[in-house]
Amino acid sequence: DAGVTQSPTHLIKTRGQQVTLRCSPKSGHDTVSWYQQALGQGPQFIFQYYEEEERQRGNFPDRFSGHQFPNYSSELNVNALLLGDSALYLCASSLENRRHSPLHFGNGTRLTVT
Amino acid sequence: GQQLNQSPQSMFIQEGEDVSMNCTSSSIFNTWLWYKQDPGEGPVLLIALYKAGELTSNGRLTAQFGITRKDSFLNISASIPSDVGIYFCAGRSGAGSYQLTFGKGTKLSVIP
């Protein structure tokens, strides 16, 4: 039973560039959430995707966008990268129609912006 | 963004000792979750709580959903070296909200 998988594991980008991060949810899950975790902090909610649509968004600018595909996998895109975007980006999945389906997290993508 | 108040920030304990950490919020939550994160990995779910007053155990771990719905605690009994890591509490405010709000974490170190 495959868990949540994310790629790449590490990424180094330059300020102003754009980046795409990828996530495959746990087998059987249909909902994907993205979180940003700065060093020494707890994860912060970016947005959640269900049925290929963004249904809730946290306090992040429009530079952060996403997509969910018919196979439930998801991408996180960040444009015009800033130094402050350096963080661990976590993808989490759950099952919409199961009561009390907690989030299962992947191991994240470590993004460094120089 | 909003975060829960989690304490203590860090703790050093002897192997075999019991551990207690807690989380408080100014807002009501309908779900409380406790996660553990090891270096280089994502958070792993330890215990999920869905009802005020609920007390749930998972092996040596016990967590409670506060009766006011504004707090939760996690206890670890008879700590072992592999308990080392960062423990996060997380809450969900209720129907229509899909986001988890996390605390800043409690870093646990176990001295053999």
mmCIF file of C-alpha atoms in Angstrom, chain A residues 35 37 40-45 48 55-58 88 90 96 100-103 105-107, chain B residues 1-3 33 35 37 40-43 45 48 50 88 92 96-100 102-104:
data_model
loop_
_atom_site.group_PDB
_atom_site.id
_atom_site.type_symbol
_atom_site.label_atom_id
_atom_site.label_comp_id
_atom_site.label_asym_id
_atom_site.label_seq_id
_atom_site.Cartn_x
_atom_site.Cartn_y
_atom_site.Cartn_z
ATOM 1 C CA TYR A 35 1.458 22.683 3.481
ATOM 2 C CA GLN A 37 6.863 24.177 6.762
ATOM 3 C CA GLY A 40 11.565 25.379 13.250
ATOM 4 C CA GLN A 41 7.855 25.929 12.611
ATOM 5 C CA GLY A 42 4.751 23.823 12.246
ATOM 6 C CA PRO A 43 3.240 23.258 8.799
ATOM 7 C CA GLN A 44 1.102 26.076 7.364
ATOM 8 C CA PHE A 45 -1.894 25.273 5.142
ATOM 9 C CA GLN A 48 -6.661 21.728 -0.631
ATOM 10 C CA ARG A 55 -11.826 24.210 -2.404
ATOM 11 C CA GLN A 56 -10.032 26.004 0.399
ATOM 12 C CA ARG A 57 -7.009 28.258 0.503
ATOM 13 C CA GLY A 58 -4.833 29.453 3.344
ATOM 14 C CA LEU A 88 9.807 22.083 3.270
ATOM 15 C CA LEU A 90 4.459 18.837 2.392
ATOM 16 C CA GLU A 96 -13.351 12.625 1.305
ATOM 17 C CA HIS A 100 -12.860 11.068 10.200
ATOM 18 C CA SER A 101 -10.224 10.522 7.533
ATOM 19 C CA PRO A 102 -7.075 12.114 8.953
ATOM 20 C CA LEU A 103 -4.315 13.526 6.783
ATOM 21 C CA PHE A 105 1.721 13.251 4.875
ATOM 22 C CA GLY A 106 4.508 12.617 2.407
ATOM 23 C CA ASN A 107 8.164 13.253 3.243
ATOM 24 C CA GLY B 1 -0.974 32.505 9.939
ATOM 25 C CA GLN B 2 -2.793 31.254 13.001
ATOM 26 C CA GLN B 3 -0.960 28.727 15.148
ATOM 27 C CA LEU B 33 -4.571 15.416 16.034
ATOM 28 C CA TYR B 35 1.743 13.988 14.832
ATOM 29 C CA GLN B 37 8.050 14.223 12.758
ATOM 30 C CA GLY B 40 13.954 14.511 6.851
ATOM 31 C CA GLU B 41 10.484 13.009 7.007
ATOM 32 C CA GLY B 42 6.897 14.167 6.974
ATOM 33 C CA PRO B 43 4.647 14.166 10.056
ATOM 34 C CA LEU B 45 -0.161 10.568 12.688
ATOM 35 C CA ALA B 48 -6.759 11.451 16.360
ATOM 36 C CA TYR B 50 -12.942 13.774 17.464
ATOM 37 C CA PHE B 88 3.024 18.523 16.716
ATOM 38 C CA ARG B 92 -9.476 21.511 12.663
ATOM 39 C CA GLY B 96 -16.659 23.584 6.166
ATOM 40 C CA SER B 97 -13.038 23.960 7.216
ATOM 41 C CA TYR B 98 -10.573 21.598 5.640
ATOM 42 C CA GLN B 99 -7.354 23.063 6.938
ATOM 43 C CA LEU B 100 -5.332 21.874 9.891
ATOM 44 C CA PHE B 102 -0.514 23.303 13.681
ATOM 45 C CA GLY B 103 1.408 24.158 16.798
ATOM 46 C CA LYS B 104 5.116 24.984 16.611
#
